Coordinates of C-alpha atoms and ligand atoms in Angstrom, one line a residue:
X1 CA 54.0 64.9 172.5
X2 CA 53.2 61.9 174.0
X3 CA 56.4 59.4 175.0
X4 CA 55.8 55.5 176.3
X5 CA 58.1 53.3 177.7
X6 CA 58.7 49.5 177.4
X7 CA 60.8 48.9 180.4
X8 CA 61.2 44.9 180.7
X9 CA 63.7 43.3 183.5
X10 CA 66.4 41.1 181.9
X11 CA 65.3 37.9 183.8
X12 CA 64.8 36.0 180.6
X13 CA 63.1 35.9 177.1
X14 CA 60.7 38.2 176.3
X15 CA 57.0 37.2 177.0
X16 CA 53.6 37.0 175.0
X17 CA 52.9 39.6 177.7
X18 CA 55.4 41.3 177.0
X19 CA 55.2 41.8 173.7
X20 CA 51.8 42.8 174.0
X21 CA 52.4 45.8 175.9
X22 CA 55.3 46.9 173.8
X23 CA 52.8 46.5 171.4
X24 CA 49.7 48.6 173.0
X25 CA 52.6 51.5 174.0
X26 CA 54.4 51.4 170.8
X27 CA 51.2 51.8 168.5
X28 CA 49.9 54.8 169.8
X29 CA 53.1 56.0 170.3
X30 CA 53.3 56.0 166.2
X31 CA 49.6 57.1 166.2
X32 CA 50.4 60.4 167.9
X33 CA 53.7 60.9 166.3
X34 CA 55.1 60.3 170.0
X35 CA 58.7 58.3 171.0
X36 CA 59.0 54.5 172.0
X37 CA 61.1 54.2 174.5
X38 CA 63.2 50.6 175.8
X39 CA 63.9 51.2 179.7
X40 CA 66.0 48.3 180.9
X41 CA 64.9 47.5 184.4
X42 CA 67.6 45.8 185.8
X43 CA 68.2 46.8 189.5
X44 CA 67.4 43.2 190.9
X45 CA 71.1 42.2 190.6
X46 CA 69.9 38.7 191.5
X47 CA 67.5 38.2 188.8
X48 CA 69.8 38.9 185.9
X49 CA 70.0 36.6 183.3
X50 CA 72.8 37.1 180.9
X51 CA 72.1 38.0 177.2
X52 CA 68.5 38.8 178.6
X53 CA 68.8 42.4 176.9
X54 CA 70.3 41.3 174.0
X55 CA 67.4 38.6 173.6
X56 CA 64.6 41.0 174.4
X57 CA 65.8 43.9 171.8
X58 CA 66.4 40.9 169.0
X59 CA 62.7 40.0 169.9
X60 CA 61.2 43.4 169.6
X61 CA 63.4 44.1 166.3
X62 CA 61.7 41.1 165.0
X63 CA 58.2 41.9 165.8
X64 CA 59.3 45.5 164.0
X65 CA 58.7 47.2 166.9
X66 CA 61.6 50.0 166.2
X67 CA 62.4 51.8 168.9
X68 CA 63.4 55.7 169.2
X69 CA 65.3 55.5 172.3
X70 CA 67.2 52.7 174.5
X71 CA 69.9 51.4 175.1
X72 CA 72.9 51.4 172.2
X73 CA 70.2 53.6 170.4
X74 CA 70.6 56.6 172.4
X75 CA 68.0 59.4 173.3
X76 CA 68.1 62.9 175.4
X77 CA 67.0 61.0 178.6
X78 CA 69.4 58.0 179.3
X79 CA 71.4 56.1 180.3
X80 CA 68.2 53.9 179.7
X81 CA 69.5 51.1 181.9
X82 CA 68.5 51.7 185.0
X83 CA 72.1 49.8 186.7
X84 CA 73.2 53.3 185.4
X85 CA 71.3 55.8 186.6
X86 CA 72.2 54.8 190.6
X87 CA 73.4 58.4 191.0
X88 CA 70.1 59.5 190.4
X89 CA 67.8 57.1 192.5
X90 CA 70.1 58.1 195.6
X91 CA 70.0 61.6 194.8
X92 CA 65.8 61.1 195.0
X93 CA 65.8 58.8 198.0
X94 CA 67.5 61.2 199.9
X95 CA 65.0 63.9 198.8
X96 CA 62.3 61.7 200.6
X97 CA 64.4 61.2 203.5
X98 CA 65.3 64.7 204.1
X99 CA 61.5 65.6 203.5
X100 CA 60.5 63.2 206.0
X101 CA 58.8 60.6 203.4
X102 CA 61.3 57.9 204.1
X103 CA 63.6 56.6 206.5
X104 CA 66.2 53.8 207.5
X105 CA 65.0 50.7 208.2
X106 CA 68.1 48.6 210.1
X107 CA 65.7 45.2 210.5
X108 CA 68.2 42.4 210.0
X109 CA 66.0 39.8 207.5
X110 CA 66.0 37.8 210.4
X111 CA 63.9 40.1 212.6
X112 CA 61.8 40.5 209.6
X113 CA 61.2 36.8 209.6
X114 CA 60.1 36.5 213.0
X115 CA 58.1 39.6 212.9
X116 CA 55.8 37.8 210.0
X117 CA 55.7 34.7 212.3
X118 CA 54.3 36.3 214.7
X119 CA 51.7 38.4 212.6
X120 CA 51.1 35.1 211.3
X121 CA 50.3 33.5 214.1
X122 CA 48.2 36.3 215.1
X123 CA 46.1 35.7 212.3
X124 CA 47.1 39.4 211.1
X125 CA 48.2 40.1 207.5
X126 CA 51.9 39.9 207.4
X127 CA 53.7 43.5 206.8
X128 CA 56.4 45.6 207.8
X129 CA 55.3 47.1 211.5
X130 CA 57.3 50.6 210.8
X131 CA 59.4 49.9 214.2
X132 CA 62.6 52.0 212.7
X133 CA 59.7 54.3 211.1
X134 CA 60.2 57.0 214.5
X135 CA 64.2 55.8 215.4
X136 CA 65.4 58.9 216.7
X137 CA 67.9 60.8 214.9
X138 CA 71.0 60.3 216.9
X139 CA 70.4 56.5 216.7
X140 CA 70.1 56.8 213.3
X141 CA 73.3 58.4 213.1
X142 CA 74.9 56.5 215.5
X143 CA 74.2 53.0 213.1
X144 CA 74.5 54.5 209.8
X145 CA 78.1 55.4 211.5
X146 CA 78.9 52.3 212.4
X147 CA 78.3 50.5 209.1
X148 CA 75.6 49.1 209.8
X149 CA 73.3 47.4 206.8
X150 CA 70.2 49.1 206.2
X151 CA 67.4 49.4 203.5
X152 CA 65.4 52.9 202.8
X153 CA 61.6 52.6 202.9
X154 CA 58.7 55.4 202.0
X155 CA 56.5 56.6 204.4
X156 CA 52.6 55.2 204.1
X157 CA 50.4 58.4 205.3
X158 CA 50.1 58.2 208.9
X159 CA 46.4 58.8 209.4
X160 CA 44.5 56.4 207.3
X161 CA 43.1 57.6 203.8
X162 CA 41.4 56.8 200.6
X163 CA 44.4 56.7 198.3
X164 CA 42.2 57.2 194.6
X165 CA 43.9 56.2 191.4
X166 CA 42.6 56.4 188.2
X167 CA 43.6 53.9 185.6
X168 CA 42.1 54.6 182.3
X169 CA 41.3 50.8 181.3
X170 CA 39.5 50.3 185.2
X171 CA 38.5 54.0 185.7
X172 CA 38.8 55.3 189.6
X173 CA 40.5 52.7 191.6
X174 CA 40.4 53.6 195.4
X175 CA 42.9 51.8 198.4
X176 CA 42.8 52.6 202.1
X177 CA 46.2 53.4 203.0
X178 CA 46.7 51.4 205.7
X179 CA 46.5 48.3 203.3
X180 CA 49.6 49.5 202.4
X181 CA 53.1 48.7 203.9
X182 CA 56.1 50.9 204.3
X183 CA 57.6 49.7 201.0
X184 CA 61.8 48.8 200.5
X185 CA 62.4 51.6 197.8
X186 CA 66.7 51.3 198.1
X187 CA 67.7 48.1 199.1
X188 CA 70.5 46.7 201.4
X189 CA 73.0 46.9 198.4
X190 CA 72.4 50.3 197.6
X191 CA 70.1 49.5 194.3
X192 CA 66.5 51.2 194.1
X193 CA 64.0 48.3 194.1
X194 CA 61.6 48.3 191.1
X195 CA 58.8 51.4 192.7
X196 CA 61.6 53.9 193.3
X197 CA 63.6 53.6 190.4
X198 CA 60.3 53.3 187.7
X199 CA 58.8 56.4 189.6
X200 CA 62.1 58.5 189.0
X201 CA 62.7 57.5 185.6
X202 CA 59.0 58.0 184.2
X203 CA 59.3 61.5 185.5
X204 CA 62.5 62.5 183.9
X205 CA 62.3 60.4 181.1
X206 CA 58.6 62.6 180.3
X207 CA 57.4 59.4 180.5
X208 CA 53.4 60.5 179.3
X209 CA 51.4 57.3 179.3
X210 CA 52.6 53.8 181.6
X211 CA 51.3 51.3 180.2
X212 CA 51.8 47.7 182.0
X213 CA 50.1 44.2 182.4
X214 CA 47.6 44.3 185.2
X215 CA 49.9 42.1 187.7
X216 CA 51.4 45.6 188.4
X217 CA 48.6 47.7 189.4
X218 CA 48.8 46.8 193.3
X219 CA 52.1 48.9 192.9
X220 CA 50.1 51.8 191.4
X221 CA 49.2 53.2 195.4
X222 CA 52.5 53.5 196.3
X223 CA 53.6 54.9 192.6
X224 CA 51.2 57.2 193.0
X225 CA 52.3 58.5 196.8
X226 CA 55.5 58.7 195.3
X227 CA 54.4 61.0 192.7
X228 CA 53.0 63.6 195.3
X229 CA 55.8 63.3 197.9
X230 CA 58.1 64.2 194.9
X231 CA 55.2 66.7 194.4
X232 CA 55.3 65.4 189.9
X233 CA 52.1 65.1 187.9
X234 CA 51.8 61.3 187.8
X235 CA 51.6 60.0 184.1
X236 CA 48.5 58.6 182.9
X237 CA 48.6 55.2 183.9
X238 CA 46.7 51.8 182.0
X239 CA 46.9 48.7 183.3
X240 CA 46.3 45.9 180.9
X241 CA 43.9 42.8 181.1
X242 CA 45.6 39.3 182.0
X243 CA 46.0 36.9 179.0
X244 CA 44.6 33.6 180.1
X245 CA 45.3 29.6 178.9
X246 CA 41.5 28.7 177.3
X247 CA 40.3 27.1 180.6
X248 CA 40.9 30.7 181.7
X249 CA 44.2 30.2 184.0
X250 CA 47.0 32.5 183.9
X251 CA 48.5 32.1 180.7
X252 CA 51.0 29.5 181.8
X253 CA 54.2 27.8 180.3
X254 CA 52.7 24.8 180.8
X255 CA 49.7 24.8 178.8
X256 CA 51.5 26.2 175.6
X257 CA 54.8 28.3 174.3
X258 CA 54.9 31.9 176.0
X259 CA 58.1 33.3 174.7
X260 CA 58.0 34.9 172.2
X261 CA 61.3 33.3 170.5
X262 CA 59.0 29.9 170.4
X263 CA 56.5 31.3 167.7
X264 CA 59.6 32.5 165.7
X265 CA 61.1 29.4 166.1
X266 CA 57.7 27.4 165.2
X267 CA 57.4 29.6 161.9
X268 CA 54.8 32.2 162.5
X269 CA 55.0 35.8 160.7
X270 CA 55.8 38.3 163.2
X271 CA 52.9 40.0 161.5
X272 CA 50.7 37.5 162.1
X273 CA 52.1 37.6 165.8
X274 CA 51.5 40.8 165.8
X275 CA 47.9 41.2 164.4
X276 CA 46.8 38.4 166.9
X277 CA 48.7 39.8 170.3
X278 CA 47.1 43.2 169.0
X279 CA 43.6 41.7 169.8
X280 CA 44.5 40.6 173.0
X281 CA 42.3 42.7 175.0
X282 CA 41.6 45.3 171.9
X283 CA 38.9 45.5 169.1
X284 CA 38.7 47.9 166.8
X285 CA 34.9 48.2 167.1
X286 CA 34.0 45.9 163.7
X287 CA 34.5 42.4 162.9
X288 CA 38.1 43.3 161.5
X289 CA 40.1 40.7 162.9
X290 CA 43.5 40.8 159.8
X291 CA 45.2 44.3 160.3
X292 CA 48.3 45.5 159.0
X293 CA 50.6 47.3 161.2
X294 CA 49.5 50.4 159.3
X295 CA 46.0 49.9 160.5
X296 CA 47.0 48.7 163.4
X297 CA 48.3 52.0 164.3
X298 CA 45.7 53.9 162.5
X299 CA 42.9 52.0 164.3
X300 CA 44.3 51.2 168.1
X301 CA 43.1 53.6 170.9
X302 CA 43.1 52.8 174.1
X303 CA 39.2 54.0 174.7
X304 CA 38.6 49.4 173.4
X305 CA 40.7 48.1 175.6
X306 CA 39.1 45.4 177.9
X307 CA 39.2 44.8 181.6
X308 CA 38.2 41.4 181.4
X309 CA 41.2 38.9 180.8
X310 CA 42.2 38.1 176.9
X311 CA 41.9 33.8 176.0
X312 CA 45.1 33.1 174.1
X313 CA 43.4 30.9 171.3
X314 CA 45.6 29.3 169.1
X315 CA 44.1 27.9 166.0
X316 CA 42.8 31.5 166.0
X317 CA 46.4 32.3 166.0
X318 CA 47.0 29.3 163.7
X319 CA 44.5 30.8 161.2
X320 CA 45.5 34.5 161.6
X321 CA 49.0 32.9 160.7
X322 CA 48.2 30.8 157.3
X323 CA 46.3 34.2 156.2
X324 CA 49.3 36.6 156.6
X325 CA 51.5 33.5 154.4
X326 CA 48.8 34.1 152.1
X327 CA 49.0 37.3 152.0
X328 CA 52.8 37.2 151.0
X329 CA 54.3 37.8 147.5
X330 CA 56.1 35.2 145.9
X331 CA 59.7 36.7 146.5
X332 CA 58.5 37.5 150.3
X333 CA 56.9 33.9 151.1
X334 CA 60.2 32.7 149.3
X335 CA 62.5 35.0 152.2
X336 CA 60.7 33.8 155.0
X337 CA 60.8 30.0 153.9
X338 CA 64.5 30.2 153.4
X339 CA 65.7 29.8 156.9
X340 CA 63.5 27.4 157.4
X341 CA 63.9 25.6 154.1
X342 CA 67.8 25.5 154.8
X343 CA 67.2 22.8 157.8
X344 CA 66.5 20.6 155.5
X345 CA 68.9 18.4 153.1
X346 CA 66.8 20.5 150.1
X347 CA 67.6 24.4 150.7
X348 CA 71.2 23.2 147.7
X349 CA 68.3 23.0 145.3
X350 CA 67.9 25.7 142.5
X351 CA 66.7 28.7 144.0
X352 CA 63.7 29.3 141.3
X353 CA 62.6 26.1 141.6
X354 CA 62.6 26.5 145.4
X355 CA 60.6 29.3 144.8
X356 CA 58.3 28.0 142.7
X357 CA 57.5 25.0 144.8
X358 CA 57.2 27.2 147.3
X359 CA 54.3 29.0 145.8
X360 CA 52.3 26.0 145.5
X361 CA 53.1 25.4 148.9
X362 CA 51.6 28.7 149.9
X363 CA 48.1 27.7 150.5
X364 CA 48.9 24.9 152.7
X365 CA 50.9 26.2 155.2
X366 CA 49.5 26.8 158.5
X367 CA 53.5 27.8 159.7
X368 CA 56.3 28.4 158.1
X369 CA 58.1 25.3 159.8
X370 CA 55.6 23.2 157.8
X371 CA 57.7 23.9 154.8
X372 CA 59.7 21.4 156.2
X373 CA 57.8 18.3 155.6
X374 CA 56.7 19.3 152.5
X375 CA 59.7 19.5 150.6
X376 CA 60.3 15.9 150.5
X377 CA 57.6 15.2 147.8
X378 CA 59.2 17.5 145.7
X379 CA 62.6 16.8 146.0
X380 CA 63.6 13.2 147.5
X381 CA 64.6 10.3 145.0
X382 CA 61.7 8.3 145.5
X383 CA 58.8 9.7 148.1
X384 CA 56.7 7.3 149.3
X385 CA 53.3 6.6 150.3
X386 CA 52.5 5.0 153.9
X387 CA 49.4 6.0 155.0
X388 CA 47.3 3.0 154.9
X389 CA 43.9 4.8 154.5
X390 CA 45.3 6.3 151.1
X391 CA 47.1 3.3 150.2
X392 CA 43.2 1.4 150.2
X393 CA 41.7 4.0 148.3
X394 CA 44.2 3.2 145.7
X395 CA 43.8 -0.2 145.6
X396 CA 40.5 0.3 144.5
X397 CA 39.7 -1.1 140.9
X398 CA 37.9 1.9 140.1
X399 CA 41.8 3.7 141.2
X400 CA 43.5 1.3 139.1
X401 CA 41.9 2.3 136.1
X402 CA 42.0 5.8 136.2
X403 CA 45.8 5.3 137.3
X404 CA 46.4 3.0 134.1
X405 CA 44.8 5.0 131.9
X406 CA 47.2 7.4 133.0
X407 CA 50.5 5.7 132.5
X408 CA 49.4 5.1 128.5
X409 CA 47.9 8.2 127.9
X410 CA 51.0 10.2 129.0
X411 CA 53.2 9.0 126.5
X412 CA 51.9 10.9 124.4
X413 CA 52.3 14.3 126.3
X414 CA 55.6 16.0 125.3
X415 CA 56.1 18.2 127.9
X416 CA 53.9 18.0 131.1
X417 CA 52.7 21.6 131.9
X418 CA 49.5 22.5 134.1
X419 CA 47.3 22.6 130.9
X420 CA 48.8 19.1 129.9
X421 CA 48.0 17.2 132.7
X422 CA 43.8 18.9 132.4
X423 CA 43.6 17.9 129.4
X424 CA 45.2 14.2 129.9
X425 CA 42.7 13.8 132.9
X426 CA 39.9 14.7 130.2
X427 CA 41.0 12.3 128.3
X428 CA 41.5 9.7 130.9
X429 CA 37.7 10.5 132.3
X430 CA 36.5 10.1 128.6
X431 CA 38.2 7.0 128.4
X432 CA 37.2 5.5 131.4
X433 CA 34.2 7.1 132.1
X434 CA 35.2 7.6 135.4
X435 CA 34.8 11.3 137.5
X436 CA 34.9 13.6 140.0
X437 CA 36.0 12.0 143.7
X438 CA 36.8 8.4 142.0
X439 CA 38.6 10.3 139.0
X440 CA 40.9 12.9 140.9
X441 CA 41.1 11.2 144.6
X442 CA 43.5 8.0 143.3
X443 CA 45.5 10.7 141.3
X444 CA 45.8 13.2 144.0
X445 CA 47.0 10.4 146.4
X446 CA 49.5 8.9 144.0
X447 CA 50.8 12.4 142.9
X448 CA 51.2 14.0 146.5
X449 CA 50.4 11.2 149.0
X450 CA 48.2 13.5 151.1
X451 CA 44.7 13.0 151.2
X452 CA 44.8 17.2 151.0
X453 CA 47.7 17.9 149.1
X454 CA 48.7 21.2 146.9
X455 CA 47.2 21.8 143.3
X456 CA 47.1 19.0 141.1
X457 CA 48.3 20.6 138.1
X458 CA 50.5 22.4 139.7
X459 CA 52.0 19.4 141.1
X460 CA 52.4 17.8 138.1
X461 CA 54.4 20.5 136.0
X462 CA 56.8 20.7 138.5
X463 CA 57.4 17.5 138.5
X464 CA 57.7 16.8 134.7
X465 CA 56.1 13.7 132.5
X466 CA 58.8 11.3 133.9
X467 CA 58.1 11.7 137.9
X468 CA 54.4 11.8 137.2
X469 CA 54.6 8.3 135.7
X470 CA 57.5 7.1 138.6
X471 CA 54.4 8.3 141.3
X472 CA 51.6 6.8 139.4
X473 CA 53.9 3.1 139.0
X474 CA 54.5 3.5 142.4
X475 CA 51.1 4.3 143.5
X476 CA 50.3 0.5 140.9
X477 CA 52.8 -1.2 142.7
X478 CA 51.3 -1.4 146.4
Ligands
LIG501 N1 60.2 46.1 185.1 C1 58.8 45.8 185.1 C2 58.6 44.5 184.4 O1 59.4 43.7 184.3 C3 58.1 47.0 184.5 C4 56.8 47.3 185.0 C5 56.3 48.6 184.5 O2 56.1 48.8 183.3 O3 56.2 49.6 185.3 O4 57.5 44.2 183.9

């Protein structure tokens, strides 16, 4: 059975990156009827940010990425934070040590800052030289007696050698040895750094599949020593493309939102989220681009996922979004409106009619924020018109008879319904023999004061025969 991890440090919110590679792990997890594990990585006491875990689970709920074990959900292989599984990252560093694998390292940061001067002033890259790598034992003793502060670091190979790594996104990735450095695995408080701890855990957690953003793959040598000094099967390991800003930089906070909690927050489906971070390096092979999550996980496989970096495009974002609204029945556009709707002075109106206007809403919302502005029409005493490039087009004379004709032929409408107000703009174009743009264009702009607003008709049933004739006097009064 295959089991992946999500295994996120609590240093903040949780990433578009992030999310994506939940996302890759967690679909074929559900393809293969595997587990979806949450492993928080939190052994960088320094980097904690508090309510990080919180904010990351609350993020992943939202995206409906459900999770079989973690945290305060439980599992056969936790604890799943990693602050509480110390026991069993000393238990394994000292199986290196004893083996010969790793060894106390006693350099004060200090003498590791000059050392790097000096390599850098040599022109040499700038690594740990391995001068405590041979300390002989009664030294050792003798220091670790005395008190003294010391980190543990893993052995490189001594003779140089083709390390080879296969990464089933890149295929056989190959690193000389000596490129590598002696790397920190338990630090000078006693915490496993990030290679130690990730190592451990994806072994006894049965970890079957890593799955990680790319920016971690120049760990993957020394992941992969560890695995054959511990003498475990490495996992299979996939390493995935970066997502880049459209003038293909790293995707950057500065060139547009990359938390997650931003797109929520700026009204887009987590479905649509979801479809759109899905294709972030993926294809399914066709021109599908609008997947459910059922087809997501029916259709991912790892076999179509890039190398090359993903572009983060938003109005393809923007468009996947405004097709997933679309795609929402009434009652479930109505639900996701609501928070939304409620920031505004309008969410006391009467729920059906909320939902109502809502539905003609529907097609023109690009987010679900945009609800926002376009209650007011609706639902405001008096909505008025200000944009001047409307406001010309209605001062046309050919506007001010059709809007004329209107305000004496709908006093004889009883009740202004969708079929109503048709048949009182036939009546109007008979009468004034005016049609198409010149006909509907002053009435479109006096009813909903948007060049491109919701459907006429529509429009005009909600809003009854006595605010139709209050928007077309207004619209004959500027
Ligand atoms: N804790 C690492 C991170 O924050 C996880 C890397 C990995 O998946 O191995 O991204």
């Amino acid at each position: 059975m295959v089991r992946l991890r999500f295994a996120p440090s609590p240093t903040g919110y949780l990433h578009i990156g992030g999310l994506r590679t939940a996302l890759f792990s967690y679909l074929y997890a559900k393809q293969q009827n595997g587990s979806f594990v949450f492993r928080l990585e939190d052994t960088d006491q320094q980097r904690l940010v508090e309510g990080s875990e919180q904010d990351l689970l609350k993020m992943l709920k939202w995206a409906g990425l459900e999770i079989d074990e973690g945290p305060g959900i439980g599992g056969d292989y936790g604890p799943y934070r990693q602050s509480e599984r110390l026991e069993t990252y000393q238990k394994y560093a000292q199986q290196l040590l004893d083996s010969g694998h790793a060894y106390y390292c006693f350099c004060t940061p200090e003498e590791l800052e000059v050392m790097k001067r000096e390599q850098q002033a040599q022109g040499l890259p700038t690594r740990y030289d391995g001068r405590h790598r041979n300390l002989p034992l009664e030294e050792v003793k003798q220091r670790l007696g005395s008190g003294e502060s010391y980190v543990i670091r893993m052995k490189i190979p001594e003779a140089n050698e083709n390390i080879v790594m296969h990464d089933e996104i890149r295929g056989t990735v190959t690193i000389e040895s000596e490129q590598l450095e002696d790397q920190v695995i338990v630090k000078a408080d006693g915490f496993p750094t990030y290679h130690l701890a990730s190592v451990v855990d994806d072994h006894l957690m049965q970890i079957t599949h890593v799955v990680r953003g790319e920016e971690w793959l120049p760990s993957l040598p020394k992941h992969i020593l560890l695995y054959r000094y511990f003498n475990w099967e490495p996992p299979h390991f996939l390493h995935l493309p970066l997502i880049l800003n459209p003038d293909l930089s790293k995707l950057s906070k500065r060139q547009g939102d990359v938390a997650v909690e931003d797109y929520q927050a700026k009204g887009y489906l987590p479905m649509a989220l979801v479809n759109f971070i899905a294709l972030l390096g993926w294809s399914s092979g066709d021109d599908q681009e609008l997947f459910s999550r059922e087809e997501l996980i029916e259709k991912f496989s790892f076999d179509r996922v890039n190398k090359a970096g993903a572009v983060f495009d938003q109005d393809k974002l923007n468009w996947m979004n405004q097709q997933h609204i679309l795609s929402l029945s009434p009652d479930g556009l109505y639900a996701w409106l609501k928070p939304f709707i409620m920031t505004t002075p309008f969410g006391t109106q009467e729920e059906n009619l909320l939902k109502r206007v809502c539905a003609i809403l529907q097609p023109r919302l690009v987010t679900l924020k945009d609800v926002t502005e376009k209650l007011a029409l609706f639902f405001e005493e008096e909505p008025t018109l200000k944009d001047q490039k409307l406001i010309e087009v209605l001062q046309k004379e050919t506007s001010r008879t059709v809007l004329e004709a209107f305000r004496k032929e709908i006093q004889a409408v009883e009740e202004m319904n969708g079929d109503t107000f048709k048949s009182l703009m036939k009546t109007i174009q008979k009468s004034t023999k005016i049609r198409g743009k010149d006909l509907w264009m002053p009435m479109r702009y006096a009813l909903t004061l948007e060049e491109h607003g919701p459907d006429l008709p529509l429009v005009a049933e909600i809003f009854g025969k006595k605010k139709c004739l209050q928007m077309v006097e207004q619209a004959l009064n500027i």
